[in-house]
Short mmCIF file of C-alpha atoms in Angstrom, two decimals:
data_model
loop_
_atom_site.label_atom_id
_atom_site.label_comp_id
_atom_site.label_asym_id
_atom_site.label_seq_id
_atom_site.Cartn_x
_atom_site.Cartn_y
_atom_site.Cartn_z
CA UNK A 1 -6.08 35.41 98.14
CA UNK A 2 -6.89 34.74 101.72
CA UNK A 3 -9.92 34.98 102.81
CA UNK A 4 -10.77 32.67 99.46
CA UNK A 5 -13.90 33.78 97.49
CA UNK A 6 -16.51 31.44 97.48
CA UNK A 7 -16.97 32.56 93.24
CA UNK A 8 -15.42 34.88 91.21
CA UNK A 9 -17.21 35.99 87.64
CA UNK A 10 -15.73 37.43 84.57
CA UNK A 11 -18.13 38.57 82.19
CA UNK A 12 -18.41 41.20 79.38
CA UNK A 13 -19.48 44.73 80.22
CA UNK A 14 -22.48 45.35 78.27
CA UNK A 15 -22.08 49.26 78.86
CA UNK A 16 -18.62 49.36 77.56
CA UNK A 17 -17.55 47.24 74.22
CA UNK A 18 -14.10 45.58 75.15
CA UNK A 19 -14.42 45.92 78.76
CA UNK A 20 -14.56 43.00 81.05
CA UNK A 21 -16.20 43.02 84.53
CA UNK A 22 -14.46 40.70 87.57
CA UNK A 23 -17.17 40.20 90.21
CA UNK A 24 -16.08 37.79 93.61
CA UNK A 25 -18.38 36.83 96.10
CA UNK A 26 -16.95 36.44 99.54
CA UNK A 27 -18.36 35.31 102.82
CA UNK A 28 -16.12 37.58 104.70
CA UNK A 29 -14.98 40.72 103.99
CA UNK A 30 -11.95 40.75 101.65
CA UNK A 31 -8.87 42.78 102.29
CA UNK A 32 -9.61 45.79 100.12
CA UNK A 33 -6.04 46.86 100.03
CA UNK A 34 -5.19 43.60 98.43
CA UNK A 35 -7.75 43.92 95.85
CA UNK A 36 -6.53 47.70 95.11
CA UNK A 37 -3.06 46.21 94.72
CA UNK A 38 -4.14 43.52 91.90
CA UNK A 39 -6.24 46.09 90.29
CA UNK A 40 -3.75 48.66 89.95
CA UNK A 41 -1.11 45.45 88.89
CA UNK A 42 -3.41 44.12 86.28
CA UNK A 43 -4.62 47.66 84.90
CA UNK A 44 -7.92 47.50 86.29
CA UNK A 45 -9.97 50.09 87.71
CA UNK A 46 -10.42 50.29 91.81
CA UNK A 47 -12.82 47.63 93.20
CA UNK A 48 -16.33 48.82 94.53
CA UNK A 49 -16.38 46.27 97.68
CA UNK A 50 -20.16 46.34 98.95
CA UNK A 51 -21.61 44.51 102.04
CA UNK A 52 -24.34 41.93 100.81
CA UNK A 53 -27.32 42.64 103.24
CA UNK A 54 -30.11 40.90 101.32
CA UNK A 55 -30.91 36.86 101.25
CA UNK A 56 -28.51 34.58 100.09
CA UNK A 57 -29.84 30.70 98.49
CA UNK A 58 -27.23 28.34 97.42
CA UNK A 59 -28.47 25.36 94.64
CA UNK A 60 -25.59 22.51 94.07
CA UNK A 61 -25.40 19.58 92.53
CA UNK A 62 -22.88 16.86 90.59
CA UNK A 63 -22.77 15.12 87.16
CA UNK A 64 -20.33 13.86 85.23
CA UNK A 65 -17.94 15.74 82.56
CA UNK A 66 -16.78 19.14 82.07
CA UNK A 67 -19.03 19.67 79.12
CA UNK A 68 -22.35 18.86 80.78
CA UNK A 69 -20.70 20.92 84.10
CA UNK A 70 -20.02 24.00 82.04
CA UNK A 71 -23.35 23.55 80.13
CA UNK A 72 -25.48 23.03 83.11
CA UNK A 73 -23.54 26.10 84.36
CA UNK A 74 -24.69 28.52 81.24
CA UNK A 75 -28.36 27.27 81.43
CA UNK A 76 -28.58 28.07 84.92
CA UNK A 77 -26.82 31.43 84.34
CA UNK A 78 -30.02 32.16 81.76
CA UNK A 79 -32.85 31.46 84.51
CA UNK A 80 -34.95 34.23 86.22
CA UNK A 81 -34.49 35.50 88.67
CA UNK A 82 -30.35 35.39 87.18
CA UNK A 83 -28.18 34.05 90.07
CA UNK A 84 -25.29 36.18 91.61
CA UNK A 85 -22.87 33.84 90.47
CA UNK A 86 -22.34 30.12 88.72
CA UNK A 87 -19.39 27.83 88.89
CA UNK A 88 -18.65 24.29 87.97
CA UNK A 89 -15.51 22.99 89.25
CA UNK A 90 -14.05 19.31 89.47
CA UNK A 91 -14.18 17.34 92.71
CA UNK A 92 -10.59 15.89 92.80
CA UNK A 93 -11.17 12.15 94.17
CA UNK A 94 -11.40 10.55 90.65
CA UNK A 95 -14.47 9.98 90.21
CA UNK A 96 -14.44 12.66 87.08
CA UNK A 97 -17.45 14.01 89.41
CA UNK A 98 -18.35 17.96 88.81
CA UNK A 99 -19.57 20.78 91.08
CA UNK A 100 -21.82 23.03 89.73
CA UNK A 101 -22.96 25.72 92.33
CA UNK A 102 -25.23 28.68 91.90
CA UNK A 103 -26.04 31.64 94.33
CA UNK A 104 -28.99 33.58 94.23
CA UNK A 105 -30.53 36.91 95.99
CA UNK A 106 -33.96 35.50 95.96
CA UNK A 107 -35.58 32.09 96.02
CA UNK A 108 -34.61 30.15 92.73
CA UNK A 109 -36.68 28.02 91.04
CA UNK A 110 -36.57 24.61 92.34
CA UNK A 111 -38.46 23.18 89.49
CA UNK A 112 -36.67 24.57 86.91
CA UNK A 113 -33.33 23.61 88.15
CA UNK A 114 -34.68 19.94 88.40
CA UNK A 115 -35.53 20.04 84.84
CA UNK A 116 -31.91 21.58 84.08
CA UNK A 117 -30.34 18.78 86.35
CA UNK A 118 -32.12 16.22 84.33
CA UNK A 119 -31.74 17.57 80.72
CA UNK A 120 -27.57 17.21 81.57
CA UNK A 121 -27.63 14.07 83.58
CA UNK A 122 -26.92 15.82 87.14
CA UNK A 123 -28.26 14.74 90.71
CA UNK A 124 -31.63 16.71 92.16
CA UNK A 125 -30.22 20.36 93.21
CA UNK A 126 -29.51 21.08 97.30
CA UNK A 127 -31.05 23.99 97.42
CA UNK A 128 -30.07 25.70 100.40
CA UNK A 129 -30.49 29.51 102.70
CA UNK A 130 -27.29 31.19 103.41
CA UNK A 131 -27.67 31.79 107.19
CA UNK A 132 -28.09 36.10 108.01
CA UNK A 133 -25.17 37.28 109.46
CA UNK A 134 -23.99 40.64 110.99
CA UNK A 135 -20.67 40.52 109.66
CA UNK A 136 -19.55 43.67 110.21
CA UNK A 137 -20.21 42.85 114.24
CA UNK A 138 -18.94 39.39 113.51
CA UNK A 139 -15.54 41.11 112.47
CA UNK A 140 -15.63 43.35 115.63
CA UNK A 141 -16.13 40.91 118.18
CA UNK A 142 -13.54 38.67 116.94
CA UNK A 143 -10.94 41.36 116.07
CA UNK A 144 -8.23 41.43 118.61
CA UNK A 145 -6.65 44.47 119.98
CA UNK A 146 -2.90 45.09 117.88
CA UNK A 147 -0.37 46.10 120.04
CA UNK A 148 2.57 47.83 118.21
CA UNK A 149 5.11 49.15 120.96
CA UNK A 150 3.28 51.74 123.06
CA UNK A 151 0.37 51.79 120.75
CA UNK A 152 -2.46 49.71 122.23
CA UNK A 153 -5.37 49.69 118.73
CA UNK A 154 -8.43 48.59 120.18
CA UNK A 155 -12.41 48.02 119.23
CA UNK A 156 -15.45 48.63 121.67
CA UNK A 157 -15.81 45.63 122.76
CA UNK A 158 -12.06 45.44 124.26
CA UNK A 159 -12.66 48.59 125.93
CA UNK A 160 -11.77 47.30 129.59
CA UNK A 161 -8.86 45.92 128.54
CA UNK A 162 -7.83 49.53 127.49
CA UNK A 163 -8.72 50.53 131.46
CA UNK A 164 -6.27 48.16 132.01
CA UNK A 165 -3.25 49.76 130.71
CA UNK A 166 -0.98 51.76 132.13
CA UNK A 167 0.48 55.13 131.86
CA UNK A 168 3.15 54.39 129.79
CA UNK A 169 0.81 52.97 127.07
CA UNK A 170 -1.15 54.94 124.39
CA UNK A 171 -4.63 53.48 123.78
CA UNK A 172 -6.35 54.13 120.29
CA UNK A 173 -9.73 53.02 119.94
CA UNK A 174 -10.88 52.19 116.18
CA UNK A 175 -13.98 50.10 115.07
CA UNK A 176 -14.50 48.13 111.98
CA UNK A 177 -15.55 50.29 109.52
CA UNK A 178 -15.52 51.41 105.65
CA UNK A 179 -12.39 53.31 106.06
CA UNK A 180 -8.83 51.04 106.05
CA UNK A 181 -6.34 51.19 108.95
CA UNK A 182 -7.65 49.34 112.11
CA UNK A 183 -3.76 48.51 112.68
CA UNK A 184 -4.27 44.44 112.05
CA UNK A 185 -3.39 45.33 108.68
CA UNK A 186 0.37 44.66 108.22
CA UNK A 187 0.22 48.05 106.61
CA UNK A 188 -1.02 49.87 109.36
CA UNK A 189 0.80 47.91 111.94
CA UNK A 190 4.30 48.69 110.24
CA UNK A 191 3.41 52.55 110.15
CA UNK A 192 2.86 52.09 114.07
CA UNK A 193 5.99 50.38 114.49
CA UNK A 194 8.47 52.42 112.45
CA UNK A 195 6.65 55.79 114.43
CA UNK A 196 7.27 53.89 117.83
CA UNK A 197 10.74 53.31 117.32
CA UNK A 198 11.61 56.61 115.94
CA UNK A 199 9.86 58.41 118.51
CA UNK A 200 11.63 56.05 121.32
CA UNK A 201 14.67 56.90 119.58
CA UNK A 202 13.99 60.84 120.65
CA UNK A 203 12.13 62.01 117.28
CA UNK A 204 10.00 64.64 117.62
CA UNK A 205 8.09 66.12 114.99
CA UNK A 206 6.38 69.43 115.17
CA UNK A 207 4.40 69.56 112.39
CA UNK A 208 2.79 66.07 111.23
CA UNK A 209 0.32 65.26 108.19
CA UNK A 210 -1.75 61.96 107.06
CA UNK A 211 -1.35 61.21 103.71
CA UNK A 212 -4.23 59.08 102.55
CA UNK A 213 -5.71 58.52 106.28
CA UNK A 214 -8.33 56.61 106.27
CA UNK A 215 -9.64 55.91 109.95
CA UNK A 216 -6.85 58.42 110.99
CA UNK A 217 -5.19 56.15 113.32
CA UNK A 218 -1.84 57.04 112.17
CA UNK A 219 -2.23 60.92 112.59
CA UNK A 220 -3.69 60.09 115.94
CA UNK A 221 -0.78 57.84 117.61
CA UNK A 222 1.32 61.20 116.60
CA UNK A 223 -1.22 63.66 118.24
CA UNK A 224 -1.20 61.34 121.60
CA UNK A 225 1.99 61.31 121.86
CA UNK A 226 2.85 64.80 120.58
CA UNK A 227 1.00 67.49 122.49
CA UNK A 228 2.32 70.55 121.23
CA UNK A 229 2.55 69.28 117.32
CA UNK A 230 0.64 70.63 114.82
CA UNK A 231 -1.11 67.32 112.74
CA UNK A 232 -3.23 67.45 109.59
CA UNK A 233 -5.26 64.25 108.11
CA UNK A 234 -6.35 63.93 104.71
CA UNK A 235 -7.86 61.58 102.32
CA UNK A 236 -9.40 61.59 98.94
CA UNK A 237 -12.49 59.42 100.19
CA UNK A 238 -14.99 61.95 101.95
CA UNK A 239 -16.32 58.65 103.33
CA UNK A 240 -12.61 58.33 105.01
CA UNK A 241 -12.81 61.51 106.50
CA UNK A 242 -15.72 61.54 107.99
CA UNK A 243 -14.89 58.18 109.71
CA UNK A 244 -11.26 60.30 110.74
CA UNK A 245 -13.28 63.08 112.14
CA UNK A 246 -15.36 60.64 114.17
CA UNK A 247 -12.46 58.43 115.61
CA UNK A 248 -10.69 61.48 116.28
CA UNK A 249 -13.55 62.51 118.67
CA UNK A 250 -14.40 59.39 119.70
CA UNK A 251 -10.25 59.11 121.15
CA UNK A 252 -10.53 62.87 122.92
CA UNK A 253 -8.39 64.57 120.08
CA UNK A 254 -10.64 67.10 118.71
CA UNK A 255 -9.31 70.05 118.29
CA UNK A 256 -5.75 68.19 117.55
CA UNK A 257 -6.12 67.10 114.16
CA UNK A 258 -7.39 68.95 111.37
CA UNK A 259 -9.23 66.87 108.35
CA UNK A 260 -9.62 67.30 105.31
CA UNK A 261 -10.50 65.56 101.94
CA UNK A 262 -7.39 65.66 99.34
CA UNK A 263 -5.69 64.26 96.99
CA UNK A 264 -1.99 63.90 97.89
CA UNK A 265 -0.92 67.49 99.51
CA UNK A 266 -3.30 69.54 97.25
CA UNK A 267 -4.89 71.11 99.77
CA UNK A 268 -4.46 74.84 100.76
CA UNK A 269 -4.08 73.82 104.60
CA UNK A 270 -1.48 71.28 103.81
CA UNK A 271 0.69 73.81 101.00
CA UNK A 272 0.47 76.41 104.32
CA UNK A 273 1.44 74.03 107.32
CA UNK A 274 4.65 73.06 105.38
CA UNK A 275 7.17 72.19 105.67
CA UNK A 276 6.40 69.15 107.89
CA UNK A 277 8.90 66.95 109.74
CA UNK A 278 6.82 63.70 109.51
CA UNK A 279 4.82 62.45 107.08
CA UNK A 280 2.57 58.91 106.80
CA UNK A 281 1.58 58.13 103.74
CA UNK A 282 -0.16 54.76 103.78
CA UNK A 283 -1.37 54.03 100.10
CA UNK A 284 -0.06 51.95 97.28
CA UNK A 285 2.59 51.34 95.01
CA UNK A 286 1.68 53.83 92.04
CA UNK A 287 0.17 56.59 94.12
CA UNK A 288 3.49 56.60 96.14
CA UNK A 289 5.86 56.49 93.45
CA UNK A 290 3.69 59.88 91.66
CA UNK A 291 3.92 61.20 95.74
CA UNK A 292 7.62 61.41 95.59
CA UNK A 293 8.33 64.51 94.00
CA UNK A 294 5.31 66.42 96.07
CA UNK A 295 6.56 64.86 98.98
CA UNK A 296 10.33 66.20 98.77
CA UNK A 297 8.37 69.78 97.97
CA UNK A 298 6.32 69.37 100.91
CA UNK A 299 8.56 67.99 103.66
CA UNK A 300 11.57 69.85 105.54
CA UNK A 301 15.23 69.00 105.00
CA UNK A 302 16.29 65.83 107.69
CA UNK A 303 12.62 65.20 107.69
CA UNK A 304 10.58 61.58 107.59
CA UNK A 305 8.49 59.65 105.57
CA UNK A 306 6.79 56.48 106.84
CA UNK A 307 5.40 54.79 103.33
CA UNK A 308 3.41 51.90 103.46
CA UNK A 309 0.34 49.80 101.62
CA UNK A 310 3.15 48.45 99.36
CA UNK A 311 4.21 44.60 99.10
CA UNK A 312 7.42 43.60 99.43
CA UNK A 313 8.11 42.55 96.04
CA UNK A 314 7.30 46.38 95.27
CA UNK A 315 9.46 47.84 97.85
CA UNK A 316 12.85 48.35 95.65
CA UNK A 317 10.30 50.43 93.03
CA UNK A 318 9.54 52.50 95.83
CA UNK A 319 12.65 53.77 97.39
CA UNK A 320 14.16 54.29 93.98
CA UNK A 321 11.75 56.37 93.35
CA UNK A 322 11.98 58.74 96.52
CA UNK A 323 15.59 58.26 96.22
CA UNK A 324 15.52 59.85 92.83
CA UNK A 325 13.80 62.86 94.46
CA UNK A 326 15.83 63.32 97.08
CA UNK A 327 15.32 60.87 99.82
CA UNK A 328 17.68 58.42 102.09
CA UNK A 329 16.74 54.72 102.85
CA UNK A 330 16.35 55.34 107.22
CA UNK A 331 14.37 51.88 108.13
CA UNK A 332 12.37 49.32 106.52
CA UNK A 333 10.17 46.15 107.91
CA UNK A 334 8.61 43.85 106.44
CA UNK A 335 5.50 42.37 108.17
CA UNK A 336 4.29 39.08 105.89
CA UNK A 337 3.82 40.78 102.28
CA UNK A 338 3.76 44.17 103.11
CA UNK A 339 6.32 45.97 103.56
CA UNK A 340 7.25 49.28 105.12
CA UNK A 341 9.56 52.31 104.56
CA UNK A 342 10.99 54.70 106.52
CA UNK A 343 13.13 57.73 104.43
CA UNK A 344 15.12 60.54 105.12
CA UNK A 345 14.79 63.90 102.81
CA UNK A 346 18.48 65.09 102.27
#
């Protein structure tokens, strides 16, 4: 996966007999809804992706053979303080050279690792300090505003551009933040799209919810653009709507969109505002598919869903399933390896 992680661990869990534990180490943030969609793929549970605030030392060094690589590897995984994370992988020139590289959270050992590197025949450890970076501002200053049709996504820092636009442009402004959907994704970007079209095409909801809203930047391109509709936001993550509530301020909309942690439409706001004529839903694969029936219960008759977070390659799964309950294929994009839907309830 892109960005690549600099080492990924597999390891028993020692709290749970016949568990395993996958642990990567990245040196910028990973796409999260990537890792949701191998998890849910290879029957794993969601990944916990965590910011790394605290000191970072590297220790590398080559020998020859896999054997002494992957036992140099093991001794250094038994040191104190324990590393993060341990790999030995072959430098392919042909010189049947290995890497073994280590990363720790506080100064290692130098001395012991000598004496490892000399007990298997490796060269003296480079034992190097990860430089501190902010990478959370790192992301923001180098994220670009997404334009998707009249919807101009921006962060802070592009804020005069935003000035810049004119009237017939809608300006969002989302940071960087725990919650997904800062429109780069092509997830979020293909929600955007599908919306601008239909809307340019003289589609006019009245009533409009978030499914699964994360920063809320879907439920708030409707409210711009939609002054007299009625638009509800939920997620399950608190976190998420806390983060909706504050972009939704931060963009002039409070007191257009109400919300609200849920799960799906089980919410008593959400079972009284319907029927709805639009509905995002910008998830994944299996939590869209177990949507479909609620989601033919919960919209009106010649109504929309825009369905996203789902890769191409899952995209037929999809629309069978809301076809089954009741839905018509209206529009569909594809956008690298995400795809997105748009369908019709008949």
């Amino acid at each position: 996966m892109q960005p690549e992680p600099l080492e990924v661990e597999i390891y028993d869990d020692a709290e749970v007999p016949g568990l395993a534990r996958v642990v990567g180490l990245f040196a910028k943030a990973p796409d999260a809804t990537l890792l949701d969609v191998l998890a849910e793929a290879f029957g794993a549970t969601p990944f916990s992706v965590t910011e790394q605030t605290q000191r970072t030392f590297t220790a590398l060094t080559t020998l020859p053979g896999e054997a002494a690589a992957k036992a140099l590897a093991e001794a250094i995984e038994a040191m104190e303080p324990p590393p993060y994370g341990v790999g030995a992988f072959e430098i392919e020139d042909d010189s049947g050279l290995w890497e073994v590289g280590s990363y720790f959270l506080d100064q290692p050992d130098a001395g012991m690792l000598d004496a490892l590197g000399t007990a298997h025949g490796a060269k003296p450890f480079a034992i190097s300090e990860l430089p501190e970076i902010d990478w959370v501002a790192k992301v923001r200053r180098e994220l670009a505003p997404v334009e998707a049709g009249r919807f101009f996504v921006f962060g802070s820092h592009d804020a005069d551009r935003a000035a810049d636009l004119g009237s017939d442009r809608v300006a969002l402004q989302i940071e960087a933040t725990v919650a997904f959907g800062t429109g780069h994704h092509g997830t979020t970007l293909g929600c955007l799209r599908a919306f601008d079209r239909l809307f340019s095409a003289g589609f006019a909801p009245v009533k409009v919810a978030d499914i699964g809203c994360g920063t809320a930047v879907l439920a708030m391109a409707a409210a711009a653009v939609l002054p007299d509709a009625l638009v509800l936001a939920s997620d399950i993550d608190q976190v998420a709507v806390d983060v909706a509530r504050a972009n939704v301020a931060i963009n002039g909309l409070d007191g257009r969109i109400e919300c609200m942690e849920a799960a799906g439409f089980a919410h008593p706001r959400l079972a009284e505002a319907a029927p709805f004529d639009l509905v995002f839903a910008n998830i994944l694969k299996g939590p869209l598919i177990e949507l479909a029936p609620p989601m033919a219960a919960h919209l009106a008759l010649g109504g929309l869903c825009i369905l996203s977070g789902l890769l191409v390659v899952q995209a037929e799964a999809v629309t069978a399933a809301y076809v089954a309950a009741g839905f018509d294929p209206a529009g569909r994009e594809d956008i690298g390896e995400w795809s997105t839907l748009v369908m019709r309830r008949l």
